[in-house]
Amino acid sequence: MSTLPKDALNNPILRSDSSDNAPYFPIYVVTAVMAGVFVVGPIVVPRGPHRGLIRVSLMLTTISLWLFWVTIYIAQINPLMGPRMDNASLAWIGYCWGEDPKKVGLRLGLPPDSDIPELPVGPPEPPPEF
């Protein structure tokens, strides 16, 4: 059974402060790169009969890529809901961790009378060899 060291909360990688702007740094960098492509891309398009169409396509593609990327990135920073697990999965996690499955359910906020199946406490047996 592994636990986090006592000084894990002081580790800047594991600690999450709401005032920390680190998750937003990639947004600034990717926005700057996409702005560069948006501005410089149409300038370097060679002259020809379809120059206007190529410029518009390049700008629309850049905006679309940036909008899709930033939407997915922000959704991962602050998800609307977390993962959901059924009670059998929680019991299996408790069994693999070598803990009583009921205690795992209580730590995760399940009521004490939830339908977590009884499993033997301890590590799982290795699979049989064929």
PDB file of C-alpha atoms in Angstrom:
ATOM      1  CA  MET A   1       0.000   0.000   0.000  1.00  0.00           C
ATOM      2  CA  SER A   2       1.574   3.292  -1.051  1.00  0.00           C
ATOM      3  CA  THR A   3       0.797   6.624   0.514  1.00  0.00           C
ATOM      4  CA  LEU A   4       1.961  10.099  -0.303  1.00  0.00           C
ATOM      5  CA  PRO A   5       4.807  11.462   1.791  1.00  0.00           C
ATOM      6  CA  LYS A   6       3.910  14.048   4.409  1.00  0.00           C
ATOM      7  CA  ASP A   7       5.603  16.851   2.470  1.00  0.00           C
ATOM      8  CA  ALA A   8       3.700  16.039  -0.742  1.00  0.00           C
ATOM      9  CA  LEU A   9       1.401  19.021  -0.260  1.00  0.00           C
ATOM     10  CA  ASN A  10       4.434  21.321  -0.314  1.00  0.00           C
ATOM     11  CA  ASN A  11       5.534  19.922  -3.673  1.00  0.00           C
ATOM     12  CA  PRO A  12       4.674  22.547  -6.329  1.00  0.00           C
ATOM     13  CA  ILE A  13       3.904  19.817  -8.877  1.00  0.00           C
ATOM     14  CA  LEU A  14       1.311  18.116  -6.672  1.00  0.00           C
ATOM     15  CA  ARG A  15      -0.065  21.288  -5.088  1.00  0.00           C
ATOM     16  CA  SER A  16      -2.880  23.087  -6.870  1.00  0.00           C
ATOM     17  CA  ASP A  17      -3.380  26.754  -6.000  1.00  0.00           C
ATOM     18  CA  SER A  18      -6.288  28.637  -7.471  1.00  0.00           C
ATOM     19  CA  SER A  19      -4.054  31.714  -7.911  1.00  0.00           C
ATOM     20  CA  ASP A  20      -1.536  29.746  -9.987  1.00  0.00           C
ATOM     21  CA  ASN A  21      -1.613  30.706 -13.680  1.00  0.00           C
ATOM     22  CA  ALA A  22       0.501  27.764 -14.877  1.00  0.00           C
ATOM     23  CA  PRO A  23      -2.385  25.921 -16.621  1.00  0.00           C
ATOM     24  CA  TYR A  24      -3.076  29.017 -18.714  1.00  0.00           C
ATOM     25  CA  PHE A  25       0.474  29.430 -20.039  1.00  0.00           C
ATOM     26  CA  PRO A  26      -0.061  26.995 -22.973  1.00  0.00           C
ATOM     27  CA  ILE A  27      -3.114  29.012 -23.986  1.00  0.00           C
ATOM     28  CA  TYR A  28      -0.959  32.129 -24.335  1.00  0.00           C
ATOM     29  CA  VAL A  29       1.748  30.291 -26.284  1.00  0.00           C
ATOM     30  CA  VAL A  30      -0.603  28.505 -28.702  1.00  0.00           C
ATOM     31  CA  THR A  31      -2.620  31.702 -29.184  1.00  0.00           C
ATOM     32  CA  ALA A  32       0.568  33.585 -30.081  1.00  0.00           C
ATOM     33  CA  VAL A  33       1.617  30.877 -32.558  1.00  0.00           C
ATOM     34  CA  MET A  34      -1.838  30.768 -34.150  1.00  0.00           C
ATOM     35  CA  ALA A  35      -1.926  34.583 -34.336  1.00  0.00           C
ATOM     36  CA  GLY A  36       1.419  34.445 -36.135  1.00  0.00           C
ATOM     37  CA  VAL A  37       0.081  31.905 -38.629  1.00  0.00           C
ATOM     38  CA  PHE A  38      -3.072  33.994 -39.054  1.00  0.00           C
ATOM     39  CA  VAL A  39      -1.102  37.179 -39.813  1.00  0.00           C
ATOM     40  CA  VAL A  40       1.973  35.863 -41.638  1.00  0.00           C
ATOM     41  CA  GLY A  41       0.296  32.982 -43.504  1.00  0.00           C
ATOM     42  CA  PRO A  42      -1.742  35.113 -45.928  1.00  0.00           C
ATOM     43  CA  ILE A  43       1.251  37.359 -46.592  1.00  0.00           C
ATOM     44  CA  VAL A  44       3.425  34.513 -47.879  1.00  0.00           C
ATOM     45  CA  VAL A  45       0.786  33.086 -50.242  1.00  0.00           C
ATOM     46  CA  PRO A  46       2.160  33.353 -53.799  1.00  0.00           C
ATOM     47  CA  ARG A  47       0.355  35.440 -56.381  1.00  0.00           C
ATOM     48  CA  GLY A  48      -2.056  33.588 -58.574  1.00  0.00           C
ATOM     49  CA  PRO A  49      -5.686  33.360 -59.635  1.00  0.00           C
ATOM     50  CA  HIS A  50      -6.772  31.702 -56.372  1.00  0.00           C
ATOM     51  CA  ARG A  51      -4.753  33.844 -53.965  1.00  0.00           C
ATOM     52  CA  GLY A  52      -7.824  35.275 -52.233  1.00  0.00           C
ATOM     53  CA  LEU A  53      -9.381  31.834 -51.770  1.00  0.00           C
ATOM     54  CA  ILE A  54      -6.144  30.407 -50.343  1.00  0.00           C
ATOM     55  CA  ARG A  55      -5.833  33.338 -47.937  1.00  0.00           C
ATOM     56  CA  VAL A  56      -9.396  32.976 -46.673  1.00  0.00           C
ATOM     57  CA  SER A  57      -8.992  29.213 -46.342  1.00  0.00           C
ATOM     58  CA  LEU A  58      -5.776  29.638 -44.388  1.00  0.00           C
ATOM     59  CA  MET A  59      -7.325  32.168 -42.010  1.00  0.00           C
ATOM     60  CA  LEU A  60     -10.506  30.124 -41.461  1.00  0.00           C
ATOM     61  CA  THR A  61      -8.472  26.984 -40.862  1.00  0.00           C
ATOM     62  CA  THR A  62      -6.281  28.763 -38.329  1.00  0.00           C
ATOM     63  CA  ILE A  63      -9.270  30.158 -36.439  1.00  0.00           C
ATOM     64  CA  SER A  64     -11.053  26.806 -36.488  1.00  0.00           C
ATOM     65  CA  LEU A  65      -8.010  24.896 -35.223  1.00  0.00           C
ATOM     66  CA  TRP A  66      -7.380  27.412 -32.453  1.00  0.00           C
ATOM     67  CA  LEU A  67     -11.026  27.479 -31.365  1.00  0.00           C
ATOM     68  CA  PHE A  68     -11.238  23.673 -31.266  1.00  0.00           C
ATOM     69  CA  TRP A  69      -7.946  23.356 -29.372  1.00  0.00           C
ATOM     70  CA  VAL A  70      -8.712  26.045 -26.786  1.00  0.00           C
ATOM     71  CA  THR A  71     -12.204  24.614 -26.136  1.00  0.00           C
ATOM     72  CA  ILE A  72     -10.811  21.136 -25.463  1.00  0.00           C
ATOM     73  CA  TYR A  73      -7.924  22.494 -23.363  1.00  0.00           C
ATOM     74  CA  ILE A  74     -10.152  24.642 -21.155  1.00  0.00           C
ATOM     75  CA  ALA A  75     -12.599  21.773 -20.730  1.00  0.00           C
ATOM     76  CA  GLN A  76      -9.740  19.641 -19.409  1.00  0.00           C
ATOM     77  CA  ILE A  77      -8.580  22.339 -16.981  1.00  0.00           C
ATOM     78  CA  ASN A  78     -11.977  22.584 -15.320  1.00  0.00           C
ATOM     79  CA  PRO A  79     -14.151  19.566 -16.156  1.00  0.00           C
ATOM     80  CA  LEU A  80     -17.883  19.779 -15.485  1.00  0.00           C
ATOM     81  CA  MET A  81     -17.986  16.353 -13.853  1.00  0.00           C
ATOM     82  CA  GLY A  82     -15.468  13.823 -12.646  1.00  0.00           C
ATOM     83  CA  PRO A  83     -15.297  10.134 -13.392  1.00  0.00           C
ATOM     84  CA  ARG A  84     -18.155   8.037 -12.066  1.00  0.00           C
ATOM     85  CA  MET A  85     -17.567   4.549 -10.722  1.00  0.00           C
ATOM     86  CA  ASP A  86     -20.034   1.923  -9.692  1.00  0.00           C
ATOM     87  CA  ASN A  87     -19.754   0.169  -6.349  1.00  0.00           C
ATOM     88  CA  ALA A  88     -18.295  -3.023  -7.805  1.00  0.00           C
ATOM     89  CA  SER A  89     -15.398  -1.012  -9.258  1.00  0.00           C
ATOM     90  CA  LEU A  90     -14.797   0.626  -5.886  1.00  0.00           C
ATOM     91  CA  ALA A  91     -14.799  -2.773  -4.221  1.00  0.00           C
ATOM     92  CA  TRP A  92     -12.248  -4.051  -6.738  1.00  0.00           C
ATOM     93  CA  ILE A  93     -10.014  -1.015  -6.123  1.00  0.00           C
ATOM     94  CA  GLY A  94     -10.185  -1.660  -2.377  1.00  0.00           C
ATOM     95  CA  TYR A  95      -9.375  -5.311  -2.933  1.00  0.00           C
ATOM     96  CA  CYS A  96      -6.355  -4.491  -5.118  1.00  0.00           C
ATOM     97  CA  TRP A  97      -5.111  -1.884  -2.634  1.00  0.00           C
ATOM     98  CA  GLY A  98      -5.300  -4.433   0.151  1.00  0.00           C
ATOM     99  CA  GLU A  99      -7.907  -2.483   2.051  1.00  0.00           C
ATOM    100  CA  ASP A 100     -11.393  -3.237   3.225  1.00  0.00           C
ATOM    101  CA  PRO A 101     -13.707  -2.268   0.325  1.00  0.00           C
ATOM    102  CA  LYS A 102     -16.190  -0.705   2.765  1.00  0.00           C
ATOM    103  CA  LYS A 103     -13.492   1.671   4.042  1.00  0.00           C
ATOM    104  CA  VAL A 104     -12.592   2.678   0.481  1.00  0.00           C
ATOM    105  CA  GLY A 105     -16.261   3.471  -0.172  1.00  0.00           C
ATOM    106  CA  LEU A 106     -16.503   5.554   3.007  1.00  0.00           C
ATOM    107  CA  ARG A 107     -13.360   7.516   2.061  1.00  0.00           C
ATOM    108  CA  LEU A 108     -14.827   8.255  -1.354  1.00  0.00           C
ATOM    109  CA  GLY A 109     -18.063   9.533   0.173  1.00  0.00           C
ATOM    110  CA  LEU A 110     -20.391   6.574  -0.255  1.00  0.00           C
ATOM    111  CA  PRO A 111     -22.966   5.934   2.463  1.00  0.00           C
ATOM    112  CA  PRO A 112     -22.074   3.086   4.847  1.00  0.00           C
ATOM    113  CA  ASP A 113     -25.074   1.011   3.745  1.00  0.00           C
ATOM    114  CA  SER A 114     -24.128   1.080   0.034  1.00  0.00           C
ATOM    115  CA  ASP A 115     -24.145  -2.172  -1.902  1.00  0.00           C
ATOM    116  CA  ILE A 116     -20.386  -2.732  -2.083  1.00  0.00           C
ATOM    117  CA  PRO A 117     -19.883  -6.507  -2.300  1.00  0.00           C
ATOM    118  CA  GLU A 118     -17.811  -8.265   0.331  1.00  0.00           C
ATOM    119  CA  LEU A 119     -14.400  -9.241  -1.004  1.00  0.00           C
ATOM    120  CA  PRO A 120     -11.477 -10.750   0.844  1.00  0.00           C
ATOM    121  CA  VAL A 121      -8.963  -8.155   1.966  1.00  0.00           C
ATOM    122  CA  GLY A 122      -5.493  -8.543   0.486  1.00  0.00           C
ATOM    123  CA  PRO A 123      -3.695  -8.469  -2.820  1.00  0.00           C
ATOM    124  CA  PRO A 124      -5.187 -10.468  -5.678  1.00  0.00           C
ATOM    125  CA  GLU A 125      -3.789 -13.865  -6.504  1.00  0.00           C
ATOM    126  CA  PRO A 126      -1.664 -14.074  -9.644  1.00  0.00           C
ATOM    127  CA  PRO A 127      -3.448 -15.465 -12.700  1.00  0.00           C
ATOM    128  CA  PRO A 128      -2.940 -19.148 -13.446  1.00  0.00           C
ATOM    129  CA  GLU A 129      -0.263 -20.032 -15.962  1.00  0.00           C
ATOM    130  CA  PHE A 130      -1.253 -21.978 -19.056  1.00  0.00           C
TER     131      PHE A 130
END
